[in-house]
């Protein structure tokens, strides 16, 4: 809606003017004043779109109105209306600043005059705004031009300096011992050896190209500095290239920093790639961003294959979720480094062939430009783990041998010394000349009996010692059915009085790769024990079965004999000279020898038994 300030002292003229505005269908509101104080007050308090003023009023004229509006510094269009204004007065009013004048007896142009005056006022306002923006832009450009850390020269096509900024005047950028002056050729201020490349770049720039180069140059003070030089075309209103802007930026610090960073990077890469341990860096998404040569060799991948791959490819499946949680917790902890795994919880890596191997690792984290990176140093500890396992085996062997030494001491003190003492006593008797021939024969008989016992003890000792030697015999493929028949061929003929039934099941694992003499002895002793410790109350039933599970071959010997009281003898079943049925003759060495042979083959033997129901021995041996 149009906001109209009407200056009129005649109510009749006011009504006529308002009627014309209503006829023109202009939406408006208005206020009427007829004194200068009221005019000044309304100009200060409110905003107006247009002022319509009578020229002749009791205390002032239209010229006074124009002057008052100008003093308010408000650009409000003014239209003068009068009943008796002359041409000279109208011209004076227009010169003073009125936008139009009308006669009161001819107001047909009132509405168009108002619209034109408002439009022209808006144009003036926009022009003032544009002029102000141009002035501000020029001021900002000038400020930037002179506050820039670059030396800037504005040249014409003949290399003459038209403008230069404050920095260009400083000695920091002087290649020769001269201060550049406007109007001079730029060629006066650069060494002659640079003229050719300078002219070439200016020519390219005049053809519309922006040229940028970095050059090491010697200053007037003989110091060498690196500069980035940029040649930019400057266009006029007709899009013609009329001038060239040449800027110089001292980049010596940056070049030195880049050189130092490159040198540091080279040293770091040298360290990383010469390291014997694998070094892998991953980002916050656990993607591999770097792996060294030791890592490639350790895991069997090339760097190009692994880059941008998830670290999971190098981790066994069972560790992956646990590893992801560990990385997240480590990142949140803000710690810089941390060890991964421990002696009690060995970590494992996964190589390209799918083989797992034991590792130890340490991890560090660093944040660069709000991106978090993790570097892991990994060491293959396969040799160490094998050495530790070998040490444990040796310790177990030493403990076992120590126990055997104690057993041998017992045997020596009890089993050998007894027969020897007997022999000595008998020999003393033989030295008596008064002993009759009959007595001599009896003494000789006892000497023979004692020697047989001593020979048996020595044979047992030799057998035990033989099976405690390391397995160095050649392994071979053994057909279990054939071996079982050979053993039965030795046992059954001497046990033909025993009513028995035997079943064998070797289909699941018909062969085993092992030492034949040991397997033969194991079969012989376990089958012999089944016959020896059978129940007299029922027919002997013996089942022998082989099967595989993973990397092991299992052989079970199940009988329905007397059984063993495991509650009482669980810890001594495989001990030397341990007997569980004293009513049956024996030396208590059979199970001990079996256990010794199984251990020598890196296997295990377990037993399940119930009194008067039977016993099952299960021997597990490695496939290879």
Coordinates of N, CA, C and O in Angstrom, one line a residue, residues 280 287-289 291 295-296 299-310 313-314:
X280 N 52.2 -52.9 9.8 CA 50.9 -52.7 9.0 C 50.2 -51.5 9.6 O 50.0 -51.4 10.9
X287 N 40.8 -50.7 7.5 CA 41.3 -51.0 6.1 C 42.8 -50.8 6.1 O 43.3 -49.8 6.7
X288 N 43.5 -51.6 5.4 CA 45.0 -51.6 5.4 C 45.4 -50.4 4.4 O 44.9 -50.4 3.3
X289 N 46.2 -49.5 4.9 CA 46.7 -48.4 4.1 C 48.2 -48.5 3.9 O 48.7 -47.8 3.0
X291 N 51.7 -51.6 4.3 CA 52.3 -52.8 4.8 C 53.7 -52.9 4.2 O 54.0 -52.6 3.1
X295 N 56.0 -57.7 6.1 CA 54.6 -58.1 6.2 C 54.2 -58.9 5.0 O 53.4 -59.8 5.1
X296 N 54.6 -58.4 3.8 CA 54.3 -59.2 2.6 C 54.8 -60.6 2.7 O 54.1 -61.6 2.3
X299 N 52.9 -62.8 5.5 CA 51.5 -63.2 5.2 C 51.3 -63.7 3.8 O 50.3 -64.2 3.5
X300 N 52.4 -63.6 3.0 CA 52.3 -64.2 1.6 C 51.4 -63.4 0.7 O 50.9 -64.0 -0.3
X301 N 51.2 -62.1 0.9 CA 50.5 -61.3 0.0 C 51.4 -60.2 -0.6 O 52.4 -59.8 0.1
X302 N 51.1 -59.6 -1.7 CA 51.7 -58.4 -2.2 C 51.0 -57.2 -1.6 O 49.8 -57.3 -1.2
X303 N 51.7 -56.1 -1.5 CA 51.1 -54.9 -0.9 C 49.9 -54.4 -1.7 O 48.9 -54.0 -1.1
X304 N 50.0 -54.5 -3.0 CA 48.9 -54.1 -3.9 C 47.7 -54.9 -3.6 O 46.6 -54.4 -3.8
X305 N 47.9 -56.2 -3.3 CA 46.7 -57.0 -3.0 C 46.0 -56.6 -1.7 O 44.8 -56.7 -1.6
X306 N 46.8 -56.2 -0.7 CA 46.2 -55.9 0.6 C 45.7 -54.5 0.8 O 44.8 -54.3 1.6
X307 N 46.3 -53.6 0.0 CA 45.9 -52.2 0.2 C 44.4 -52.0 0.1 O 43.8 -52.5 -0.9
X308 N 43.8 -51.3 1.0 CA 42.3 -51.0 1.1 C 41.5 -52.2 1.4 O 40.3 -52.2 1.3
X309 N 42.1 -53.3 1.8 CA 41.4 -54.5 2.2 C 41.3 -54.5 3.7 O 42.1 -53.9 4.4
X310 N 40.2 -55.1 4.2 CA 40.0 -55.2 5.7 C 41.1 -56.0 6.3 O 41.5 -57.0 5.8
X313 N 41.4 -60.1 6.8 CA 42.0 -61.1 5.9 C 43.2 -61.7 6.5 O 43.6 -62.8 6.1
X314 N 43.9 -61.0 7.4 CA 45.1 -61.6 8.1 C 44.8 -62.1 9.4 O 45.8 -62.5 10.2

